[in-house]
Coordinates of C-alpha atoms and ligand atoms in Angstrom, one line a residue:
M1 CA -103.4 110.0 102.2
T2 CA -106.3 112.2 99.8
I3 CA -110.0 111.6 100.5
L4 CA -112.9 112.6 98.0
G5 CA -116.0 113.6 99.5
I6 CA -119.5 113.7 98.6
E7 CA -122.2 115.7 101.0
T8 CA -126.4 115.3 100.6
S9 CA -127.6 115.0 103.7
C10 CA -130.0 118.8 103.1
D11 CA -130.3 120.4 99.9
D12 CA -127.0 121.4 99.2
T13 CA -124.6 119.0 96.8
C14 CA -121.2 118.9 97.7
C15 CA -117.8 117.1 96.5
A16 CA -114.3 117.6 98.2
I17 CA -111.0 116.8 97.3
L18 CA -108.7 116.4 100.6
K19 CA -105.1 115.8 100.8
K20 CA -102.9 115.2 104.0
G21 CA -99.6 115.2 103.5
R22 CA -97.2 117.8 106.2
E23 CA -100.4 120.1 106.1
F24 CA -103.7 119.7 104.8
E25 CA -103.9 120.7 101.4
V26 CA -107.7 121.7 99.9
L27 CA -107.7 120.8 96.2
A28 CA -111.3 121.2 95.2
N29 CA -114.7 122.5 97.6
I30 CA -117.5 122.9 95.1
I31 CA -120.7 123.9 96.5
S32 CA -123.9 123.5 94.5
S33 CA -126.6 125.1 96.4
Q34 CA -130.4 124.8 96.0
V35 CA -131.6 128.2 97.4
M36 CA -133.6 128.8 94.8
V37 CA -135.2 125.6 94.1
H38 CA -136.6 125.5 97.8
R39 CA -137.3 129.0 98.3
P40 CA -140.9 129.3 96.7
W41 CA -142.0 126.7 98.9
Q42 CA -139.8 128.5 101.6
G43 CA -138.3 125.7 103.4
V44 CA -136.3 122.6 102.3
Y45 CA -138.5 120.2 100.0
P46 CA -137.3 116.4 100.5
A47 CA -138.1 114.8 97.2
L48 CA -137.6 118.5 95.3
A49 CA -134.2 118.5 96.8
K50 CA -133.5 114.4 95.8
R51 CA -134.2 115.0 92.6
E52 CA -131.8 118.3 92.6
H53 CA -129.2 115.8 93.9
E54 CA -129.3 113.6 91.5
K55 CA -129.1 116.1 88.9
N56 CA -126.1 118.1 90.3
L57 CA -124.1 115.2 91.5
V58 CA -121.6 114.0 88.3
P59 CA -121.4 117.8 87.2
V60 CA -120.4 118.7 90.7
L61 CA -117.8 116.0 90.6
K62 CA -116.8 116.5 87.7
R63 CA -115.7 119.9 88.8
A64 CA -114.3 119.0 91.4
L65 CA -112.1 116.2 89.3
K66 CA -110.9 118.9 87.2
E67 CA -110.3 121.5 89.5
A68 CA -107.9 119.4 91.4
G69 CA -106.4 117.9 88.4
F70 CA -107.7 114.5 88.4
L71 CA -110.5 114.5 85.6
T72 CA -108.5 112.6 82.8
E73 CA -109.8 110.4 79.9
G74 CA -109.9 106.9 80.1
K75 CA -110.8 103.5 80.8
V76 CA -111.9 102.0 83.4
N77 CA -112.6 98.0 84.3
F78 CA -115.9 98.4 86.2
S79 CA -119.2 96.0 86.2
R80 CA -122.4 98.0 84.2
K81 CA -124.7 95.6 86.0
E82 CA -123.0 96.6 89.5
I83 CA -123.6 99.7 88.6
D84 CA -127.1 99.5 87.3
E85 CA -128.0 97.7 90.6
I86 CA -126.7 100.3 93.1
L87 CA -128.1 102.8 91.3
S88 CA -131.4 101.0 90.6
R89 CA -133.8 103.5 92.9
N90 CA -131.7 107.0 91.1
P91 CA -132.7 105.7 87.3
E92 CA -131.4 109.2 85.8
L93 CA -128.1 109.3 88.4
C94 CA -127.2 105.8 87.0
K95 CA -127.4 107.2 83.7
K96 CA -125.1 109.5 84.2
T97 CA -123.0 107.8 86.7
N98 CA -122.7 105.1 83.8
N99 CA -121.7 107.7 81.3
F100 CA -119.2 109.5 83.0
L101 CA -117.5 105.9 84.2
K102 CA -117.1 105.1 80.5
R103 CA -115.0 108.3 79.9
Y104 CA -112.9 108.9 83.0
K105 CA -110.3 107.2 84.5
G106 CA -110.5 107.3 88.0
P107 CA -109.1 109.2 90.4
K108 CA -105.7 109.2 92.1
I109 CA -107.3 109.0 95.9
D110 CA -107.4 106.5 99.0
A111 CA -110.7 106.9 100.3
L112 CA -114.4 107.9 99.5
T113 CA -116.0 109.4 101.9
V114 CA -120.1 110.2 102.0
T115 CA -122.1 111.1 104.9
E116 CA -124.1 108.3 107.0
G117 CA -126.6 110.5 108.9
P118 CA -128.4 112.8 110.1
G119 CA -130.0 114.3 107.6
L120 CA -133.1 113.9 105.1
E121 CA -133.3 110.4 104.4
P122 CA -133.7 110.3 100.3
C123 CA -130.6 113.0 99.5
L124 CA -128.8 110.7 102.4
W125 CA -129.4 107.3 100.1
T126 CA -128.7 109.3 96.8
G127 CA -125.2 110.6 97.8
M128 CA -124.5 107.5 99.5
N129 CA -125.8 105.2 96.4
F130 CA -123.7 107.8 94.0
V131 CA -120.5 106.7 96.5
K132 CA -121.1 102.9 96.5
A133 CA -121.2 102.9 92.5
L134 CA -117.5 105.0 92.4
S135 CA -116.6 102.6 94.8
S136 CA -117.6 99.8 92.8
A137 CA -116.1 101.1 89.8
W138 CA -112.9 102.3 91.5
K139 CA -111.7 99.8 93.8
I140 CA -111.4 102.3 96.4
P141 CA -112.9 101.8 99.7
I142 CA -115.8 104.4 101.7
I143 CA -115.5 106.3 104.8
P144 CA -118.7 107.1 106.3
T145 CA -119.3 109.9 108.3
N146 CA -121.3 111.5 110.9
H147 CA -122.4 114.6 109.1
L148 CA -123.2 116.4 113.3
K149 CA -119.1 115.4 114.1
A150 CA -118.3 116.9 110.3
H151 CA -119.6 120.3 111.4
L152 CA -116.8 119.9 113.9
F153 CA -114.5 119.0 113.0
V154 CA -113.6 121.3 109.8
N155 CA -112.4 123.7 112.3
F156 CA -109.0 121.1 112.5
L157 CA -108.5 121.9 109.2
N158 CA -106.7 125.4 109.8
N159 CA -106.0 125.0 113.7
K160 CA -104.5 123.3 116.8
I161 CA -107.7 122.3 119.2
S162 CA -107.4 122.2 122.7
F163 CA -108.5 119.5 124.9
P164 CA -111.0 118.7 126.4
S165 CA -113.2 120.9 124.1
L166 CA -116.8 122.1 124.0
G167 CA -118.8 122.2 120.6
L168 CA -121.4 123.9 119.6
I169 CA -123.7 123.1 116.4
V170 CA -125.9 125.4 115.5
S171 CA -127.5 124.5 112.5
G172 CA -131.3 123.9 110.3
G173 CA -131.5 120.7 111.9
H174 CA -129.0 120.7 115.4
T175 CA -128.5 122.6 118.4
Q176 CA -126.4 121.2 120.6
L177 CA -123.9 120.8 123.2
I178 CA -121.1 118.2 122.5
L179 CA -118.1 117.3 125.1
M180 CA -115.3 116.4 123.2
K181 CA -112.4 114.8 125.2
D182 CA -110.3 114.1 122.5
K183 CA -110.9 113.6 118.6
K184 CA -112.2 110.0 119.0
D185 CA -114.1 110.7 122.5
F186 CA -117.6 112.8 121.8
R187 CA -120.1 113.1 124.5
L188 CA -123.3 114.7 123.7
L189 CA -124.6 116.9 126.3
G190 CA -127.5 118.7 125.9
E191 CA -129.5 119.8 122.6
T192 CA -133.0 121.6 121.7
R193 CA -136.2 119.4 122.4
D194 CA -138.1 120.5 120.1
D195 CA -137.2 123.1 117.2
A196 CA -132.8 124.0 116.2
A197 CA -132.2 127.4 116.0
G198 CA -131.7 127.5 112.5
E199 CA -135.7 126.5 112.3
C200 CA -136.4 129.0 114.1
F201 CA -134.6 131.5 112.3
D202 CA -136.3 130.2 109.2
K203 CA -139.6 129.8 111.0
T204 CA -139.4 133.6 112.1
A205 CA -138.0 134.9 108.7
R206 CA -141.5 133.4 107.8
L207 CA -143.8 134.5 110.1
L208 CA -141.9 138.6 109.4
K209 CA -142.8 137.7 105.3
L210 CA -139.5 137.1 104.8
N211 CA -137.2 135.3 102.8
Y212 CA -136.3 131.4 102.9
P213 CA -133.5 131.2 104.3
G214 CA -134.6 133.1 106.7
G215 CA -131.3 133.4 109.1
P216 CA -129.2 135.4 107.1
E217 CA -132.2 137.8 106.1
I218 CA -133.0 137.9 109.7
E219 CA -129.2 139.1 110.2
K220 CA -129.7 141.9 107.9
R221 CA -132.9 143.2 108.9
A222 CA -131.6 143.2 112.5
K223 CA -128.5 144.8 111.1
L224 CA -130.8 148.0 109.7
T225 CA -132.2 149.1 113.7
K226 CA -129.9 150.4 116.4
K227 CA -132.8 149.1 119.2
T228 CA -135.9 147.2 119.6
S229 CA -139.0 147.7 122.3
L230 CA -139.8 144.3 121.5
S231 CA -139.4 141.8 124.3
L232 CA -139.5 137.9 123.5
P233 CA -138.6 135.1 126.7
R234 CA -135.1 133.7 127.0
P235 CA -136.3 129.8 126.7
M236 CA -134.6 127.8 129.5
I237 CA -132.0 130.3 129.5
Y238 CA -132.2 128.6 133.2
S239 CA -132.7 125.6 133.4
Q240 CA -129.6 123.5 134.9
D241 CA -129.7 121.8 132.1
Y242 CA -127.8 122.2 128.7
D243 CA -130.7 121.4 126.8
F244 CA -132.3 124.6 124.1
S245 CA -136.2 125.4 123.7
F246 CA -136.4 127.4 120.8
S247 CA -140.3 126.5 119.7
G248 CA -141.4 129.1 122.5
L249 CA -139.8 132.1 120.5
K250 CA -141.5 131.4 117.8
T251 CA -145.0 131.4 118.9
A252 CA -144.7 134.7 121.1
V253 CA -143.1 135.9 117.6
L254 CA -146.2 134.6 116.2
Y255 CA -148.3 136.4 119.0
E256 CA -146.8 140.0 118.4
V257 CA -147.5 139.6 114.4
K258 CA -150.9 139.1 114.8
K259 CA -151.5 142.0 116.8
R260 CA -149.5 143.7 114.4
R261 CA -148.7 145.4 111.1
L262 CA -146.3 144.7 109.8
N263 CA -143.9 147.3 108.6
K264 CA -140.0 147.6 107.8
S265 CA -139.5 148.8 111.6
F266 CA -141.5 146.5 113.4
V267 CA -139.7 143.7 111.3
N268 CA -136.7 145.0 112.0
E269 CA -136.9 145.0 115.5
M270 CA -138.6 141.6 115.4
A271 CA -135.7 140.6 113.6
K272 CA -132.9 141.8 115.7
E273 CA -135.0 140.9 119.3
T274 CA -135.3 137.1 118.2
Q275 CA -131.6 136.8 117.0
Q276 CA -131.3 138.0 119.5
A277 CA -133.3 136.1 122.3
I278 CA -131.5 133.2 120.2
I279 CA -127.6 135.0 121.2
D280 CA -128.3 135.1 124.8
V281 CA -129.6 131.4 125.4
L282 CA -127.1 129.8 123.6
I283 CA -123.9 132.1 125.4
K284 CA -125.2 131.8 128.5
K285 CA -125.9 126.9 127.8
T286 CA -122.5 127.1 126.7
I287 CA -120.3 129.3 129.2
K288 CA -122.1 127.2 132.3
A289 CA -121.0 123.8 130.4
A290 CA -117.3 125.2 129.2
R291 CA -117.2 126.0 133.1
D292 CA -118.8 123.0 134.5
F293 CA -116.8 120.6 132.3
K294 CA -113.4 123.1 132.5
V295 CA -112.6 123.0 128.5
K296 CA -109.5 123.9 127.3
S297 CA -111.2 125.0 123.8
I298 CA -114.7 126.2 122.6
V299 CA -114.8 124.9 118.7
L300 CA -118.3 126.2 116.3
G301 CA -120.2 124.7 113.4
G302 CA -123.4 124.6 111.8
G303 CA -125.1 127.4 109.2
V304 CA -126.6 129.8 112.2
I305 CA -122.3 130.0 112.7
A306 CA -121.7 132.2 110.1
N307 CA -123.9 134.9 111.8
K308 CA -121.5 137.8 112.5
E309 CA -123.0 139.4 115.0
I310 CA -123.5 135.8 116.9
Q311 CA -119.6 135.8 116.2
R312 CA -119.1 139.6 117.4
Q313 CA -121.0 138.5 121.0
F314 CA -119.7 135.1 121.5
K315 CA -115.8 136.6 120.7
K316 CA -117.3 139.5 123.4
R317 CA -119.1 137.7 126.1
V318 CA -117.4 134.1 125.9
P319 CA -114.7 133.9 128.3
F320 CA -112.6 130.9 126.8
P321 CA -110.2 130.6 123.5
L322 CA -113.3 130.0 120.6
V323 CA -112.2 128.5 116.9
F324 CA -114.4 129.5 114.5
P325 CA -115.0 128.1 111.4
P326 CA -114.4 130.6 108.0
S327 CA -118.1 132.0 106.8
Q328 CA -118.3 129.6 103.6
L329 CA -117.3 126.5 106.2
C330 CA -120.7 127.1 108.8
A331 CA -123.0 125.5 106.3
D332 CA -122.8 122.4 104.8
N333 CA -120.5 121.7 102.3
A334 CA -117.9 118.2 101.6
L335 CA -115.0 119.5 103.2
M336 CA -115.6 119.2 106.5
T337 CA -117.0 115.8 105.4
C338 CA -113.0 114.7 104.2
L339 CA -111.5 116.1 107.4
A340 CA -114.4 114.1 109.6
A341 CA -113.3 110.8 107.3
Y342 CA -109.3 112.0 107.7
Y343 CA -109.8 111.5 112.0
S344 CA -112.1 108.4 111.6
N345 CA -110.4 106.4 108.9
K346 CA -112.7 103.8 109.4
R347 CA -112.6 102.5 105.9
E348 CA -115.5 99.9 104.7
N349 CA -116.4 98.1 101.4
W350 CA -119.3 99.7 100.2
K351 CA -121.6 96.8 100.4
K352 CA -121.7 96.6 104.1
I353 CA -123.0 100.2 104.6
K354 CA -126.7 102.5 104.6
V355 CA -127.3 105.7 105.8
N356 CA -129.1 106.1 109.2
A357 CA -131.0 109.8 109.3
N358 CA -131.7 110.1 112.8
L359 CA -127.4 109.6 113.9
N360 CA -126.5 111.1 116.7
I361 CA -123.5 112.1 118.0
Ligands
LIG401 O1 -125.9 123.9 108.7 P1 -126.6 124.0 107.8 O2 -125.7 124.3 106.1 O3 -127.6 122.8 107.0 C1 -128.2 122.2 108.6 O4 -126.9 121.1 108.3 O5 -129.2 122.0 108.8 O6 -127.9 124.9 108.6 C2 -129.0 125.8 107.4 C3 -129.4 126.9 108.8 C4 -130.5 127.3 108.3 O7 -131.8 127.2 109.0 C5 -130.2 129.0 107.1 O8 -131.4 129.7 108.3 C6 -129.3 128.8 109.2 O9 -128.8 128.0 109.0 N1 -128.4 130.6 108.5 C7 -128.6 131.6 109.2 C8 -127.6 132.8 109.1 N2 -126.8 131.6 107.5 C9 -127.6 130.0 107.6 N3 -129.1 131.7 110.8 C10 -128.5 132.8 111.2 N4 -127.4 133.4 110.6 C11 -127.0 133.4 109.3 N5 -126.7 134.1 108.8
LIG402 ZN1 -125.5 120.6 108.7

């Protein structure tokens, strides 16, 4: 079975091709990052992200097909009228897609997949409409996928996971603990009540006048100092549930920043303390959930999990078998979308699907 996936839920335009024989084989995994486009705004600007996806989707698809050895010139019998209708709200993408479809044959794949949600609605629709157009032209079904599940399924690429397993997703939009009884049975145990951990990294970085995205910058600065004389709260660390709260942390940073001059040593110490406060809460709640539900493994995912200090402290302090994605697969990519699609395998007709920006687990 070969699946071609598209992911555009936020600010990365991604296309991957995954083949499953006896083992998984990654035929392509292309990520076109928009970081430099959004940097001047210190965050993702949805209208700009949508425009970038419209610009990048066809080139990214072509690169993936080429890498997989699937880019062959030839004729496809498709309805131009149908493509124009599907992409009527994306004129630039519509033109590019028609030109592409006129020039290249359909690849030998069994299914297409695309992120159904959660994510930024205009971005989700751009990817969804593009995949609908491919599905209409190539006559291949679509498996819509949940982006949150995909952040966990990426770990199934190289690992055999023992169930029940606990999933921890830590990204720019989510901080969630999920109980996975098996590959199909997911239950949300708890999540952030306000900001996600990634958002806290990004907002703190902005207060410290560091670049966007803030997570990698905070990690870098934290490494530059051995100790910190600052002390931030650990929000909800002792609450008897599996929820999180990170907005108070950012406010506490704001108060400190107002009192001080932003010199190098203060910024480094604040970076270290913010990172440590987030790590302490994540670890405490993860251990509590893992013990309460007697899980056999913990599976992690999301952009924040790329942080090496987070990984190091989890390995040291959490007494359960841990599974981390390779660093380049922590953040958004379409390979994880293909993996989620492989495990759900719920094929749909393109006419029946739509996005759900608030989709939960
Ligand atoms: O999973 P992701 O790429 O996108 C979402 O689905 O949200 O996560 C992006 C988030 C950003 O908030 C970014 O600052 C954070 O992941 N991030 C990190 C690191 N690398 C990315 N946070 C902490 N340390 C890192 N090394
Ligand atoms: Zn994500």
